[in-house]
Coordinates of C-alpha atoms in Angstrom, one line a residue:
M9 CA 22.4 61.8 42.3
R10 CA 21.5 65.1 40.7
F11 CA 22.5 66.9 44.0
L12 CA 25.9 65.2 43.9
L13 CA 26.6 66.0 40.2
L14 CA 25.9 69.7 40.8
F15 CA 28.8 69.9 43.2
L16 CA 31.0 67.8 41.0
F17 CA 30.6 70.4 38.3
V18 CA 32.6 73.0 40.3
P19 CA 36.3 72.9 39.7
T20 CA 38.1 70.6 42.2
L21 CA 41.5 72.2 42.1
L22 CA 40.9 74.3 45.2
S23 CA 42.3 72.9 48.4
Y24 CA 42.1 73.6 52.1
G25 CA 44.2 76.4 53.4
Q26 CA 45.1 78.1 50.2
R27 CA 44.5 81.8 49.4
Y28 CA 41.7 82.4 46.9
S29 CA 41.7 84.8 43.9
L30 CA 38.8 87.0 43.2
D31 CA 37.6 84.7 40.4
E32 CA 37.8 81.7 42.7
R33 CA 35.9 83.5 45.5
L34 CA 33.1 84.5 43.2
E35 CA 32.9 81.0 41.7
L36 CA 32.7 79.4 45.1
V37 CA 29.9 81.7 46.3
R38 CA 28.0 81.3 43.0
Q39 CA 28.4 77.5 42.8
T40 CA 28.1 76.7 46.5
Y41 CA 26.2 79.3 48.4
S42 CA 23.9 80.9 45.8
T43 CA 22.8 77.7 44.1
H44 CA 22.2 75.3 47.0
E45 CA 19.5 75.7 49.7
R46 CA 21.1 73.0 51.9
F47 CA 24.4 74.9 52.0
R48 CA 22.6 78.2 52.9
N49 CA 20.9 76.4 55.7
F50 CA 24.3 75.2 56.9
I51 CA 25.6 78.8 57.1
G52 CA 22.5 79.9 58.9
E53 CA 22.9 77.1 61.5
V54 CA 26.5 78.0 62.1
L55 CA 25.6 81.7 62.7
E56 CA 22.5 80.9 64.8
T57 CA 24.3 78.5 67.1
S58 CA 27.4 80.7 67.4
I59 CA 26.0 84.2 67.9
E60 CA 23.0 85.7 69.5
F61 CA 21.6 88.6 67.4
S62 CA 19.4 91.2 69.1
D63 CA 16.5 92.7 67.2
E64 CA 18.6 95.9 66.8
D65 CA 21.4 93.8 65.2
L66 CA 19.0 92.1 62.8
A67 CA 17.6 95.5 61.7
K68 CA 20.9 97.3 61.5
Y69 CA 22.6 94.7 59.3
D70 CA 19.5 93.6 57.4
I71 CA 19.8 90.0 58.7
P72 CA 16.7 87.7 58.4
N73 CA 15.1 86.6 61.7
D74 CA 15.4 83.0 60.5
L75 CA 19.0 82.7 59.4
K76 CA 18.2 79.4 57.7
K77 CA 16.5 81.5 55.0
G78 CA 19.9 82.8 54.2
L79 CA 22.0 86.0 54.1
S80 CA 22.2 87.8 50.8
E81 CA 25.1 87.0 48.4
T82 CA 26.5 90.5 49.2
Q83 CA 26.5 89.7 52.9
V84 CA 28.2 86.3 52.4
L85 CA 30.9 87.9 50.2
A86 CA 31.4 90.6 52.8
I87 CA 31.9 88.0 55.6
A88 CA 34.0 85.6 53.5
N89 CA 36.3 88.3 52.2
Y90 CA 36.8 89.8 55.7
Y91 CA 37.8 86.4 57.2
E92 CA 39.9 85.6 54.2
E93 CA 42.1 88.6 55.0
K94 CA 42.3 87.7 58.7
I95 CA 42.7 84.0 58.4
E96 CA 46.5 83.9 59.0
K97 CA 46.1 85.7 62.4
I98 CA 43.3 83.3 63.3
R99 CA 45.4 80.3 62.4
A100 CA 48.2 81.5 64.6
K101 CA 45.8 80.7 67.5
N102 CA 44.0 77.8 65.9
K103 CA 45.9 75.9 63.2
R104 CA 42.8 74.1 62.1
A105 CA 40.7 77.2 61.6
L106 CA 38.8 77.4 58.3
S107 CA 38.2 80.5 56.3
F108 CA 34.8 80.9 54.8
Y109 CA 36.1 79.8 51.4
D110 CA 38.0 76.8 53.0
M111 CA 34.7 75.8 54.5
M112 CA 32.9 76.0 51.2
V113 CA 35.5 73.8 49.6
Q114 CA 35.4 71.3 52.5
Y115 CA 31.6 71.2 52.5
R116 CA 31.6 70.4 48.7
K117 CA 34.1 67.6 49.3
K118 CA 31.9 66.1 52.0
V119 CA 29.0 66.0 49.6
Q120 CA 31.2 64.4 46.9
R121 CA 32.4 61.8 49.3
F122 CA 29.3 61.0 51.3
G123 CA 26.5 62.1 49.0
S124 CA 25.1 58.6 48.7
D125 CA 25.2 58.0 52.5
P126 CA 22.9 60.6 54.3
E127 CA 24.0 59.5 57.8
K128 CA 27.7 59.9 57.1
L129 CA 27.1 63.2 55.3
D130 CA 25.1 64.5 58.3
Q131 CA 27.9 63.6 60.7
A132 CA 30.5 65.1 58.5
V133 CA 28.6 68.3 58.3
V134 CA 28.2 68.4 62.1
D135 CA 31.9 68.0 62.5
L136 CA 32.6 70.7 59.9
R137 CA 30.1 73.1 61.6
E138 CA 31.8 72.7 65.0
L139 CA 35.2 73.4 63.4
F140 CA 34.0 76.4 61.6
K141 CA 32.1 77.9 64.6
K142 CA 35.5 78.4 66.4
I143 CA 36.4 81.3 64.2
I144 CA 33.1 83.1 64.4
V145 CA 33.3 86.2 66.6
K146 CA 30.4 88.6 66.8
A147 CA 32.4 91.8 66.8
E148 CA 34.4 90.7 63.7
L149 CA 31.2 89.6 62.0
E150 CA 29.6 93.0 62.6
E151 CA 32.7 94.7 61.3
S152 CA 32.7 92.7 58.1
L153 CA 29.0 93.5 57.5
S154 CA 29.4 97.2 58.2
N155 CA 32.7 97.9 56.4
T156 CA 33.4 95.5 53.6
F157 CA 30.4 95.9 51.3
K158 CA 28.3 99.0 51.8
A159 CA 25.8 98.0 49.1
I160 CA 23.0 100.4 50.2
E161 CA 25.2 103.5 50.2
P162 CA 25.4 105.7 47.1
F163 CA 28.1 104.8 44.5
R164 CA 30.2 107.8 43.6
I165 CA 31.5 108.2 40.0
E166 CA 34.5 110.4 40.0
T167 CA 34.3 111.3 36.3
K168 CA 31.7 113.4 34.6
L169 CA 29.1 111.3 32.8
N170 CA 29.4 110.8 29.0
E171 CA 33.1 111.8 29.3
K172 CA 36.2 109.7 29.2
N173 CA 35.3 106.1 30.2
T174 CA 31.7 106.6 31.4
D175 CA 28.6 106.7 29.3
L176 CA 25.0 107.1 30.5
Y177 CA 21.9 106.1 28.4
F178 CA 18.2 106.6 29.0
T179 CA 15.2 104.8 27.5
H180 CA 13.1 108.0 27.7
P181 CA 13.4 111.6 26.4
R182 CA 15.2 114.0 28.7
F183 CA 16.3 117.6 28.9
D184 CA 19.8 118.2 27.6
P185 CA 20.9 121.8 27.4
E186 CA 24.2 120.7 25.7
I187 CA 22.7 119.6 22.4
K188 CA 21.8 121.8 19.4
E189 CA 18.7 121.7 17.2
N190 CA 20.7 120.2 14.3
S191 CA 22.1 117.4 16.4
K192 CA 21.0 113.8 15.6
Y193 CA 20.0 113.5 19.2
F194 CA 17.7 116.4 19.2
L195 CA 14.0 115.5 19.6
K196 CA 12.2 118.8 20.2
W197 CA 12.2 122.0 22.3
G198 CA 10.8 122.0 25.8
E199 CA 10.5 124.3 28.8
L200 CA 12.4 123.9 32.0
N201 CA 12.1 126.4 34.8
G202 CA 10.8 129.0 32.4
K203 CA 13.6 128.5 29.9
K204 CA 13.6 126.9 26.5
V205 CA 15.7 123.7 26.7
A206 CA 16.4 121.0 24.1
I207 CA 14.9 117.6 24.7
R208 CA 17.1 114.6 23.8
K209 CA 15.8 111.5 22.0
P210 CA 15.7 108.3 24.0
D211 CA 18.6 106.0 23.6
N212 CA 18.2 102.5 22.2
L213 CA 19.6 100.3 24.9
V214 CA 19.1 97.2 22.8
K215 CA 21.4 98.6 20.1
E216 CA 24.0 99.7 22.7
I217 CA 24.1 96.3 24.4
I218 CA 24.4 94.4 21.1
Q219 CA 27.2 96.7 19.9
R220 CA 29.2 95.9 23.1
I221 CA 28.6 92.2 22.8
E222 CA 29.8 92.4 19.2
S223 CA 33.0 94.1 20.3
A224 CA 34.0 91.3 22.6
T225 CA 37.1 89.4 21.6
E226 CA 37.7 87.1 24.6
T227 CA 35.0 86.9 27.3
I228 CA 31.5 87.9 28.1
T229 CA 30.0 87.5 31.6
F230 CA 26.4 88.5 32.3
N231 CA 23.5 88.2 34.8
V232 CA 19.9 89.1 34.0
Y233 CA 16.7 88.9 36.0
D234 CA 14.2 88.9 33.1
N235 CA 15.2 88.4 29.4
N236 CA 12.8 88.1 26.5
L237 CA 14.9 89.9 23.9
E238 CA 16.0 87.2 21.5
V239 CA 18.2 89.6 19.5
I240 CA 20.5 89.9 22.6
T241 CA 20.7 86.2 23.2
D242 CA 21.5 85.7 19.4
A243 CA 24.3 88.3 19.7
M244 CA 25.8 86.3 22.6
I245 CA 25.6 83.1 20.6
R246 CA 27.3 84.7 17.6
A247 CA 30.0 85.8 20.0
C248 CA 30.7 82.2 21.1
K249 CA 30.7 81.2 17.5
R250 CA 33.6 83.5 16.8
G251 CA 35.6 82.1 19.8
V252 CA 34.4 84.2 22.7
K253 CA 33.8 82.5 26.1
V254 CA 30.4 83.5 27.3
V255 CA 29.1 82.8 30.8
G256 CA 25.8 84.0 32.2
G257 CA 23.0 83.6 34.6
F258 CA 19.2 83.5 34.2
S259 CA 16.8 83.8 37.1
K260 CA 15.3 80.4 37.9
D261 CA 12.3 82.1 39.4
V262 CA 11.5 84.1 36.2
M263 CA 11.9 81.1 34.0
S264 CA 9.4 79.2 36.1
H265 CA 6.8 81.8 35.2
F266 CA 7.6 82.8 31.6
D267 CA 8.1 80.3 28.9
E268 CA 9.7 82.8 26.5
V269 CA 12.5 83.4 29.0
K270 CA 13.0 79.6 29.5
K271 CA 13.1 79.2 25.7
L272 CA 16.0 81.7 25.4
F273 CA 17.8 79.9 28.3
E274 CA 17.5 76.6 26.4
K275 CA 18.6 78.3 23.1
F276 CA 21.7 79.7 24.7
K277 CA 22.4 76.4 26.6
G278 CA 22.3 74.5 23.3
A279 CA 24.5 76.9 21.3
K280 CA 27.1 75.4 19.0
C281 CA 30.3 77.4 19.5
S282 CA 33.5 77.5 17.5
K283 CA 36.9 76.2 18.8
G284 CA 37.9 78.4 21.7
G285 CA 34.4 79.7 22.3
S286 CA 31.9 78.5 24.8
A287 CA 28.4 79.2 26.1
T288 CA 27.8 78.4 29.7
V289 CA 24.6 79.4 31.5
Y290 CA 23.3 78.9 35.0
E291 CA 19.8 78.9 36.5
V292 CA 20.4 81.3 39.4
D293 CA 18.3 80.3 42.4
S294 CA 19.0 83.4 44.4
V295 CA 18.4 83.8 48.2
G296 CA 16.7 87.1 47.5
L297 CA 15.7 88.7 44.2
N298 CA 18.3 88.1 41.5
H299 CA 17.7 91.6 40.2
Q300 CA 21.2 92.6 39.0
K301 CA 21.4 93.3 35.3
I302 CA 25.2 93.2 34.6
L303 CA 27.2 92.7 31.4
V304 CA 31.0 92.5 31.5
I305 CA 33.0 92.5 28.3
D306 CA 36.7 91.4 28.0
E307 CA 37.5 92.0 31.6
A308 CA 41.1 90.7 31.3
V309 CA 41.9 92.6 28.0
D310 CA 44.0 95.6 28.8
G311 CA 42.3 98.8 27.7
K312 CA 39.2 97.0 26.3
G313 CA 37.3 96.0 29.4
Q314 CA 33.7 97.2 29.6
V315 CA 31.1 96.9 32.4
I316 CA 27.4 97.7 31.6
L317 CA 25.1 98.1 34.6
S318 CA 21.4 98.6 33.8
S319 CA 18.2 99.3 35.6
A320 CA 16.4 97.8 32.6
N321 CA 15.8 94.1 32.3
Y322 CA 16.7 92.6 28.9
T323 CA 13.1 92.9 27.8
K324 CA 11.1 94.6 25.1
S325 CA 9.3 96.7 27.7
G326 CA 12.5 97.6 29.5
M327 CA 14.8 98.5 26.7
H328 CA 13.3 99.0 23.2
P329 CA 12.6 102.6 22.3
Q330 CA 9.0 101.7 21.4
G331 CA 8.5 99.3 24.3
D332 CA 6.7 96.0 23.7
I333 CA 5.6 97.0 20.3
G334 CA 9.0 97.8 19.0
P335 CA 10.4 94.4 18.2
Y336 CA 7.2 93.4 16.6
L337 CA 7.5 96.3 14.2
D338 CA 11.2 95.7 13.7
A339 CA 10.3 92.2 12.5
G340 CA 7.9 93.6 9.9
G341 CA 4.7 93.4 11.9
K342 CA 1.7 95.5 11.0
L343 CA -0.7 97.4 13.2
Y344 CA -4.5 97.4 12.8
N345 CA -7.3 99.5 14.3
K346 CA -10.3 98.1 16.1
E347 CA -12.1 97.6 12.8
G348 CA -9.3 95.4 11.5
K349 CA -8.0 98.0 9.1
L350 CA -4.3 98.7 8.6
L351 CA -3.2 101.9 10.3
N352 CA -2.4 104.8 7.9
K353 CA 0.8 106.8 8.4
K354 CA -0.9 109.5 10.6
E355 CA -2.5 106.9 12.9
L356 CA 0.7 104.9 13.1
A357 CA 2.7 108.1 14.0
E358 CA 0.2 108.8 16.8
V359 CA 0.6 105.2 18.2
M360 CA 4.4 105.4 17.9
E361 CA 4.5 108.7 19.8
K362 CA 2.8 107.0 22.8
A363 CA 4.7 103.7 22.5
I364 CA 7.6 104.0 25.0
P365 CA 9.4 101.6 27.3
N366 CA 9.6 101.8 31.0
A367 CA 11.9 104.5 32.3
N368 CA 15.3 103.0 32.6
H369 CA 19.0 103.8 32.2
A370 CA 22.3 102.0 31.7

């Protein structure tokens, strides 16, 4: 019953043969492929029984030897989007041809209809697999993997960082020849290639993230791998209480190992939002490592949209200027030496100078 309900949660307005918007495509992949192992096996079976991959193919396109273990979400989006654009030409030859997104919709409907009858569901899936196999062509599959999403190639930013619409933040001190000694960002002087160069203070990514969450007026969408910063979760809950729709994902794997992350997941899930606001959160059971740290603010608001990409997890050690010790001190905590005595100002300063987070940027 639980398996059936998970599929019923997905909006059922989508129908066979329609064209899909970007939001609908992402929703289908997230709610159908990324969340359910049985569906990932289904895709793997279609590809394994349709196409023979050489060892060179597997290495070139980073395809797992056992396709039932699943392609990555990026690879599935690449294939699905490629066939979505070609589906009209394919249907000119085969009127019953399914696009990848059609197939996701049809698979979900089979589960809704036959979820309580395993034998009928198995036969329905076999029929669907045979129908879908007819559009799989190795040359086209290779083209979609090589041209649609080049995830491992460098991403070029066409504007100079920290100008116009792009900002760059670091959790650690760094050389910055542009700042002056009287700047609020100045930390100290250093030497670089034999020259005296200013060293910039580390940025507080926690502060930057919260400021952007607090600026949201309509929507917040996020995905995190690890998250133990309650102040960020609290900021998102405050957003839903002022009418913002908040949707996010927590890594199921991380929550299974760390109670404090699970606690924040449950806190967010149980948030009481105001009229118009909402707090929707998913346990992301990713095929690979769900390691993206992404925050999107007001994507549909003209001139206000923001995207924050981070190498840092939403954790004390990943974002706070003083690493793990920072939030403790922020909350009024005290530090003691080995003898149990409270640190004096000099001792505390020495500790704080060494208290740094992991090197990250956003």
